[in-house]
């Protein structure tokens, strides 16, 4: 296992054994537990190699060909490649590959299209929206007037009528769609029509599902949206980072908002990693992966329903399922803890109209990007659902330890990052 990291790791081990030990034990944690967090994945070794490279040393404020520092001719090549690959993969008119994260990409989007105090309409947080969509503890909620729309109580799908009524009533500068815990597809054509009707910028925060778009497994928001922001480390399977696609007419506003508006020097090693991941996404192998992620999510949601839980929105059309677990008699918080004790890593999550507080919740969110990268299929999803149900059903430590041995046996059959 320790040979995974290569020769530089031997030097690290000598110089800083404490940190070297963390790298090793985290590798082991990822290899031996079940990783069901919907926003996590395992990048390729090629992406990891780009991130841990000489490019980390280079300051490159500005854009390729127009930098504020000398010596950028090599890193420029990496950024040009990342931009060209992003535009070609998504059919986008403009790409900015510099945002350090999904959150910072969103700061740039607000800055490009709005001024503090402006009204923005976004999906309500308890119904799946993200912190940067108007949470009172986030810059978005502090500096903007963020109004929200949600899902219908009867089918737990986005209420487009409510969205339209709200848009007409509050006249937002910008309408945001995209969420962190919405298992269904979003009707981008409908949202475009509403944006046109009220004269709003159409912003899609595609952080969660952009990898499925890249793999041509679900419809793309790019033809409809003025701007699409996302992370590169979720289903997309790239390095930790953010990216923005936009129509050509918004290119200058987006670029100015990212730099100098929001950040200084770009992380060139991450940009090289983004280029590597985007090339991987354009392969038939990745397209099959994206489809398999959805097949597995559907299988996992169905199997959890057979175990007595309820899939919110009637199931999933994406990489994640939101399960209402009230029938098990425990809260999301307790389920999360019990599964964790059994080596199953997932997260508690509010369900729409949740009677419990956000720190407790009535649900859990499970996703299949990581297990699908490992090569697991629907048969393993069934087994995982049974392991989850058994872990949730008890607070007995010995039972959790037993389930953990079964988890280790399962993950051992689908090894990642072997030396
Ligand atoms: C993950 C996510 C983000 C934030 O990404 P970070 O890289 O964690 O800042 C933003 N929006 C949505 C919808 C997300 O799912």
Coordinates of C-alpha atoms and ligand atoms in Angstrom, one line a residue:
X1 CA 0.0 0.0 0.0
X2 CA 2.7 2.4 0.9
X3 CA 4.4 2.1 -2.5
X4 CA 1.3 3.9 -4.1
X5 CA 2.8 7.4 -3.5
X6 CA 6.1 6.9 -5.3
X7 CA 9.7 8.2 -4.6
X8 CA 8.7 11.6 -3.3
X9 CA 6.8 10.0 -0.6
X10 CA 9.9 8.3 0.8
X11 CA 11.4 11.8 1.2
X12 CA 8.3 13.0 2.9
X13 CA 8.3 10.0 5.3
X14 CA 11.9 10.9 6.3
X15 CA 11.3 14.6 6.7
X16 CA 7.8 14.6 8.2
X17 CA 6.6 11.2 9.5
X18 CA 3.6 12.6 11.2
X19 CA 2.1 14.0 7.9
X20 CA 3.3 10.9 5.9
X21 CA 1.3 8.7 8.4
X22 CA -1.9 10.8 7.7
X23 CA -1.5 10.3 4.0
X24 CA -1.2 6.6 4.4
X25 CA -4.0 6.2 6.9
X26 CA -6.4 8.3 4.7
X27 CA -5.5 6.2 1.7
X28 CA -6.3 3.1 3.8
X29 CA -9.6 4.7 5.0
X30 CA -10.6 5.4 1.4
X31 CA -9.6 1.9 0.2
X32 CA -11.4 -0.1 3.0
X33 CA -14.6 1.8 3.8
X34 CA -17.6 2.3 1.5
X35 CA -17.6 5.8 0.1
X36 CA -21.2 6.8 -0.5
X37 CA -20.9 10.6 -0.1
X38 CA -22.6 11.9 -3.3
X39 CA -20.0 14.7 -3.8
X40 CA -16.9 12.5 -3.6
X41 CA -15.0 10.4 -6.1
X42 CA -11.6 8.8 -6.7
X43 CA -9.6 10.8 -9.3
X44 CA -7.2 9.0 -11.6
X45 CA -3.5 8.8 -10.8
X46 CA -2.9 11.0 -13.8
X47 CA -4.9 13.8 -12.1
X48 CA -3.1 13.2 -8.8
X49 CA 0.2 13.4 -10.6
X50 CA -0.7 16.8 -12.2
X51 CA -1.8 18.2 -8.8
X52 CA 1.4 17.2 -7.0
X53 CA 3.7 18.7 -9.6
X54 CA 6.1 21.6 -10.4
X55 CA 3.1 23.7 -11.5
X56 CA 2.3 24.3 -7.9
X57 CA 5.3 26.6 -7.7
X58 CA 4.2 29.1 -10.4
X59 CA 2.5 32.4 -10.0
X60 CA 0.4 33.2 -13.0
X61 CA -2.0 36.1 -12.1
X62 CA -3.9 37.0 -15.2
X63 CA -4.9 34.8 -18.2
X64 CA -2.8 32.9 -20.8
X65 CA -0.8 35.3 -22.9
X66 CA -1.7 38.2 -20.6
X67 CA 0.0 37.5 -17.3
X68 CA 1.3 39.8 -14.6
X69 CA 4.4 37.6 -14.1
X70 CA 7.2 36.4 -16.3
X71 CA 8.0 32.7 -17.0
X72 CA 4.4 31.7 -17.7
X73 CA 5.0 30.2 -21.1
X74 CA 4.8 26.6 -19.9
X75 CA 1.8 27.0 -17.5
X76 CA 0.0 29.0 -20.3
X77 CA 0.0 25.8 -22.4
X78 CA -1.8 23.9 -19.5
X79 CA -4.4 26.6 -19.1
X80 CA -5.0 26.8 -22.9
X81 CA -5.5 23.1 -23.0
X82 CA -7.9 23.1 -20.1
X83 CA -10.0 25.9 -21.7
X84 CA -10.1 24.3 -25.1
X85 CA -11.0 20.9 -23.6
X86 CA -13.8 22.4 -21.5
X87 CA -15.3 24.3 -24.5
X88 CA -15.2 21.3 -26.7
X89 CA -16.5 18.8 -24.1
X90 CA -19.5 21.0 -23.2
X91 CA -20.0 22.9 -26.4
X92 CA -19.5 26.1 -24.5
X93 CA -18.6 29.5 -26.0
X94 CA -16.4 30.5 -23.1
X95 CA -14.7 28.7 -20.2
X96 CA -12.9 30.1 -17.1
X97 CA -10.9 27.3 -15.5
X98 CA -9.4 29.3 -12.6
X99 CA -11.9 29.2 -9.7
X100 CA -10.3 27.5 -6.7
X101 CA -13.6 25.8 -5.8
X102 CA -17.3 25.6 -6.5
X103 CA -18.0 28.2 -3.8
X104 CA -15.5 30.7 -5.3
X105 CA -16.9 30.1 -8.8
X106 CA -20.2 31.2 -7.4
X107 CA -18.7 34.3 -5.8
X108 CA -17.5 35.2 -9.3
X109 CA -21.0 34.6 -10.8
X110 CA -22.7 36.9 -8.3
X111 CA -20.0 39.5 -9.0
X112 CA -20.3 39.3 -12.8
X113 CA -24.1 39.8 -12.9
X114 CA -25.3 41.5 -9.7
X115 CA -24.5 44.2 -7.2
X116 CA -24.9 43.8 -3.4
X117 CA -28.6 44.2 -2.5
X118 CA -29.9 42.8 -5.8
X119 CA -32.5 40.1 -5.8
X120 CA -31.6 36.6 -6.9
X121 CA -34.0 33.7 -7.0
X122 CA -32.6 30.3 -6.0
X123 CA -33.7 26.9 -4.8
X124 CA -34.4 26.9 -1.1
X125 CA -31.7 25.3 1.1
X126 CA -34.0 22.9 3.0
X127 CA -35.1 21.6 -0.4
X128 CA -31.6 21.0 -1.6
X129 CA -30.1 24.3 -2.5
X130 CA -26.4 25.1 -1.6
X131 CA -25.0 27.5 1.0
X132 CA -24.0 29.9 -1.8
X133 CA -27.7 30.1 -2.9
X134 CA -28.6 32.5 -0.1
X135 CA -27.8 30.9 3.3
X136 CA -27.9 33.6 6.0
X137 CA -24.4 32.5 7.2
X138 CA -22.9 32.8 3.7
X139 CA -21.9 35.9 1.7
X140 CA -24.8 35.2 -0.6
X141 CA -27.4 35.6 2.1
X142 CA -25.6 38.5 3.8
X143 CA -25.0 40.6 0.7
X144 CA -27.9 39.8 -1.6
X145 CA -31.6 39.6 -1.3
X146 CA -32.1 35.9 -2.1
X147 CA -35.6 34.7 -2.6
X148 CA -36.3 31.0 -2.9
X149 CA -38.4 28.4 -4.7
X150 CA -38.8 24.8 -3.6
X151 CA -40.3 21.4 -4.4
X152 CA -43.9 20.5 -4.3
X153 CA -45.1 18.7 -1.2
X154 CA -46.9 15.9 -3.1
X155 CA -44.2 14.8 -5.6
X156 CA -41.1 16.5 -4.2
X157 CA -40.2 17.8 -7.7
X158 CA -39.3 21.4 -8.5
X159 CA -42.5 23.5 -8.5
X160 CA -42.1 25.4 -11.8
X161 CA -45.4 27.2 -11.4
X162 CA -44.2 28.5 -8.0
X163 CA -40.8 29.4 -9.6
X164 CA -42.5 31.4 -12.3
X165 CA -45.0 33.2 -10.0
X166 CA -42.1 34.1 -7.6
X167 CA -40.0 35.3 -10.5
X168 CA -42.8 37.6 -11.8
X169 CA -43.4 38.8 -8.2
X170 CA -39.8 39.6 -7.1
X171 CA -38.2 40.4 -10.6
X172 CA -34.8 38.8 -9.9
X173 CA -31.6 39.9 -11.6
X174 CA -30.6 36.2 -11.8
X175 CA -32.3 32.9 -11.4
X176 CA -30.2 30.0 -10.0
X177 CA -31.0 26.3 -10.6
X178 CA -29.0 23.4 -9.3
X179 CA -28.8 21.8 -5.9
X180 CA -26.8 19.6 -3.6
X181 CA -29.5 17.1 -2.8
X182 CA -32.0 17.0 -5.7
X183 CA -32.3 13.4 -7.2
X184 CA -34.3 14.4 -10.3
X185 CA -33.4 16.1 -13.6
X186 CA -34.0 19.9 -13.9
X187 CA -36.1 21.2 -16.9
X188 CA -33.6 23.8 -18.2
X189 CA -35.8 24.8 -21.2
X190 CA -38.6 25.7 -18.8
X191 CA -36.3 27.8 -16.6
X192 CA -34.9 29.6 -19.7
X193 CA -38.4 30.5 -20.7
X194 CA -39.1 32.0 -17.2
X195 CA -35.8 33.9 -17.3
X196 CA -36.7 35.4 -20.7
X197 CA -40.1 36.3 -19.4
X198 CA -38.7 38.3 -16.5
X199 CA -35.4 39.4 -18.0
X200 CA -33.2 37.5 -15.6
X201 CA -29.8 36.0 -16.1
X202 CA -30.0 32.2 -16.2
X203 CA -27.4 30.7 -13.8
X204 CA -27.0 27.0 -13.4
X205 CA -24.9 25.7 -10.5
X206 CA -24.1 22.3 -12.0
X207 CA -21.6 21.3 -9.3
X208 CA -23.2 18.0 -8.5
X209 CA -24.3 16.7 -11.9
X210 CA -21.9 18.2 -14.4
X211 CA -20.0 14.9 -14.6
X212 CA -23.1 13.2 -15.8
X213 CA -23.5 15.9 -18.5
X214 CA -19.8 15.5 -19.4
X215 CA -20.5 11.8 -19.9
X216 CA -23.6 12.5 -22.0
X217 CA -25.8 10.6 -19.5
X218 CA -28.2 13.5 -18.8
X219 CA -29.2 16.6 -20.7
X220 CA -26.9 19.6 -20.7
X221 CA -27.8 23.1 -19.3
X222 CA -25.1 24.7 -21.4
X223 CA -27.3 25.5 -24.5
X224 CA -29.8 27.3 -22.3
X225 CA -27.9 29.0 -19.6
X226 CA -26.1 32.4 -19.6
X227 CA -23.6 30.9 -17.1
X228 CA -22.9 27.5 -15.7
X229 CA -20.7 27.1 -12.6
X230 CA -19.5 23.8 -11.2
X231 CA -16.9 21.9 -9.2
X232 CA -14.4 19.6 -10.9
X233 CA -14.1 17.0 -8.1
X234 CA -17.6 15.4 -7.8
X235 CA -18.9 13.0 -10.5
X236 CA -16.6 14.8 -13.0
X237 CA -13.7 13.0 -11.2
X238 CA -11.1 15.7 -11.5
X239 CA -9.0 17.7 -9.0
X240 CA -10.6 19.7 -6.2
X241 CA -11.6 23.0 -7.9
X242 CA -14.2 25.1 -9.8
X243 CA -15.0 26.2 -13.3
X244 CA -17.3 28.5 -15.1
X245 CA -18.8 28.2 -18.6
X246 CA -20.6 31.1 -20.2
X247 CA -22.0 32.6 -23.4
X248 CA -19.5 34.6 -25.4
X249 CA -21.3 37.9 -24.5
X250 CA -20.5 37.3 -20.8
X251 CA -16.9 36.2 -21.2
X252 CA -15.3 39.5 -20.2
X253 CA -17.6 39.9 -17.2
X254 CA -16.8 36.4 -15.9
X255 CA -13.1 36.7 -16.5
X256 CA -12.9 40.1 -14.7
X257 CA -15.0 38.7 -11.8
X258 CA -12.7 35.7 -11.3
X259 CA -9.5 37.7 -11.6
X260 CA -8.9 40.4 -10.3
X261 CA -12.4 40.4 -8.9
X262 CA -12.3 37.4 -6.6
X263 CA -8.9 35.7 -6.4
X264 CA -5.2 36.3 -7.1
X265 CA -3.0 33.7 -8.6
X266 CA -4.6 30.6 -10.1
X267 CA -3.6 27.2 -8.8
X268 CA -1.8 26.0 -12.0
X269 CA -1.3 22.5 -10.7
X270 CA -5.1 22.2 -10.3
X271 CA -5.7 23.7 -13.7
X272 CA -3.4 21.0 -15.2
X273 CA -5.4 18.4 -13.3
X274 CA -8.6 19.9 -14.7
X275 CA -7.2 19.5 -18.2
X276 CA -6.3 15.9 -17.6
X277 CA -9.8 15.1 -16.2
X278 CA -11.6 16.9 -19.1
X279 CA -9.6 14.7 -21.5
X280 CA -10.6 11.6 -19.5
X281 CA -14.3 12.8 -19.6
X282 CA -14.3 12.8 -23.5
X283 CA -13.5 9.1 -23.7
X284 CA -16.1 6.3 -24.3
X285 CA -14.9 4.7 -21.0
X286 CA -16.0 7.8 -19.0
X287 CA -19.3 7.9 -20.9
X288 CA -20.0 4.4 -19.9
X289 CA -19.0 5.3 -16.3
X290 CA -21.5 8.2 -16.2
X291 CA -24.3 5.9 -17.3
X292 CA -23.3 3.2 -14.8
X293 CA -23.3 5.8 -12.0
X294 CA -27.0 6.4 -12.7
X295 CA -27.8 2.7 -13.1
X296 CA -26.2 2.1 -9.7
X297 CA -27.9 5.0 -8.0
X298 CA -31.3 3.7 -9.2
X299 CA -30.4 0.2 -8.0
X300 CA -29.3 1.5 -4.6
X301 CA -32.4 3.6 -4.1
X302 CA -34.6 0.7 -5.1
X303 CA -32.8 -1.7 -2.8
X304 CA -33.1 0.8 0.1
X305 CA -36.8 1.0 -0.6
X306 CA -37.0 -2.8 -0.4
X307 CA -35.4 -2.4 3.0
X308 CA -38.3 -0.2 4.0
X309 CA -37.0 3.3 3.4
X310 CA -38.6 5.8 1.0
X311 CA -36.8 7.5 -1.9
X312 CA -37.6 11.2 -2.0
X313 CA -38.9 12.5 -5.4
X314 CA -40.0 8.9 -6.2
X315 CA -36.5 7.7 -6.9
X316 CA -33.5 9.1 -8.7
X317 CA -32.5 10.0 -12.3
X318 CA -29.0 11.1 -11.3
X319 CA -26.0 9.9 -9.1
X320 CA -27.7 10.4 -5.8
X321 CA -30.7 9.3 -3.8
X322 CA -32.2 11.1 -0.9
X323 CA -33.8 8.6 1.5
X324 CA -36.6 9.4 4.0
X325 CA -35.7 7.0 6.8
X326 CA -38.4 7.9 9.3
X327 CA -39.8 4.3 9.0
X328 CA -36.6 3.0 10.6
X329 CA -37.4 4.9 13.8
X330 CA -34.0 6.7 13.8
X331 CA -33.0 10.2 12.6
X332 CA -30.5 11.0 9.8
X333 CA -28.0 11.9 12.5
X334 CA -28.2 8.6 14.2
X335 CA -28.2 6.6 10.9
X336 CA -25.1 8.6 9.8
X337 CA -23.3 7.7 13.0
X338 CA -24.3 4.0 13.0
X339 CA -23.3 3.6 9.3
X340 CA -20.0 5.3 10.1
X341 CA -19.3 2.8 12.9
X342 CA -19.9 0.1 10.3
X343 CA -17.4 1.5 7.7
X344 CA -20.2 3.0 5.5
X345 CA -19.5 6.7 4.9
X346 CA -22.5 8.8 3.9
X347 CA -24.3 11.9 5.2
X348 CA -27.4 12.9 7.0
X349 CA -29.6 15.2 4.9
X350 CA -32.8 17.2 5.4
X351 CA -35.7 15.9 3.3
X352 CA -38.2 18.4 1.8
X353 CA -40.6 19.7 4.6
X354 CA -38.4 17.9 7.1
X355 CA -39.9 18.1 10.7
X356 CA -36.4 17.6 12.2
X357 CA -33.7 20.3 12.5
X358 CA -30.8 20.5 9.9
X359 CA -28.4 19.1 12.5
X360 CA -30.7 16.1 13.1
X361 CA -32.7 15.5 9.8
X362 CA -35.1 12.7 8.7
X363 CA -33.0 11.6 5.8
X364 CA -29.7 10.4 4.4
X365 CA -28.1 11.2 1.1
X366 CA -26.3 8.4 -0.7
X367 CA -24.4 8.7 -4.0
X368 CA -22.6 6.3 -6.3
X369 CA -19.8 8.2 -8.0
X370 CA -17.0 6.6 -5.9
X371 CA -18.3 3.0 -5.8
X372 CA -18.9 3.1 -9.5
X373 CA -15.3 4.2 -10.1
X374 CA -14.3 1.2 -8.1
X375 CA -16.2 -1.0 -10.6
X376 CA -19.1 -2.0 -8.4
X377 CA -22.5 -2.7 -10.1
X378 CA -26.2 -3.3 -9.2
X379 CA -25.4 -6.5 -7.4
X380 CA -23.1 -4.7 -5.0
X381 CA -25.7 -1.9 -4.6
X382 CA -28.1 -4.5 -3.3
X383 CA -25.5 -5.8 -0.8
X384 CA -24.7 -2.2 0.3
X385 CA -28.4 -1.5 0.9
X386 CA -28.6 -4.5 3.1
X387 CA -25.5 -3.5 5.0
X388 CA -26.9 0.0 5.5
X389 CA -30.3 -1.3 6.8
X390 CA -28.5 -3.7 9.2
X391 CA -26.2 -0.9 10.5
X392 CA -29.1 1.6 11.0
X393 CA -31.2 -1.0 12.8
X394 CA -29.0 -1.4 15.8
X395 CA -26.8 0.6 18.3
X396 CA -24.8 -2.5 19.1
X397 CA -21.1 -2.0 18.6
X398 CA -20.4 -5.6 18.1
X399 CA -22.9 -5.8 15.2
X400 CA -21.4 -2.7 13.7
X401 CA -17.9 -4.3 13.9
X402 CA -19.2 -7.4 12.2
X403 CA -20.8 -5.3 9.4
X404 CA -17.5 -3.5 9.0
X405 CA -15.7 -6.8 8.3
X406 CA -18.2 -7.4 5.5
X407 CA -17.6 -3.9 4.2
X408 CA -13.9 -4.6 4.2
X409 CA -14.4 -7.9 2.3
X410 CA -16.6 -6.1 -0.3
X411 CA -14.1 -3.2 -0.8
X412 CA -11.2 -5.6 -1.1
X413 CA -12.9 -7.0 -4.2
X414 CA -12.8 -3.6 -5.8
X415 CA -9.4 -2.2 -5.0
X416 CA -8.4 1.5 -5.7
X417 CA -5.0 3.0 -5.9
X418 CA -3.1 -0.3 -5.8
X419 CA 0.7 0.1 -5.9
Ligands
LIG1 C1 -20.4 21.3 -3.9 C2 -21.2 22.4 -4.4 C3 -20.7 23.7 -4.3 C4 -19.4 24.1 -3.6 O1 -18.3 23.6 -4.0 P1 -17.0 23.7 -3.1 O2 -15.9 23.3 -4.0 O3 -17.2 22.8 -1.9 O4 -16.9 25.2 -2.7 C5 -21.5 24.7 -4.8 N1 -22.8 24.5 -5.3 C6 -23.3 23.3 -5.3 C7 -24.6 23.1 -5.9 C8 -22.6 22.2 -4.8 O5 -23.1 21.0 -4.8

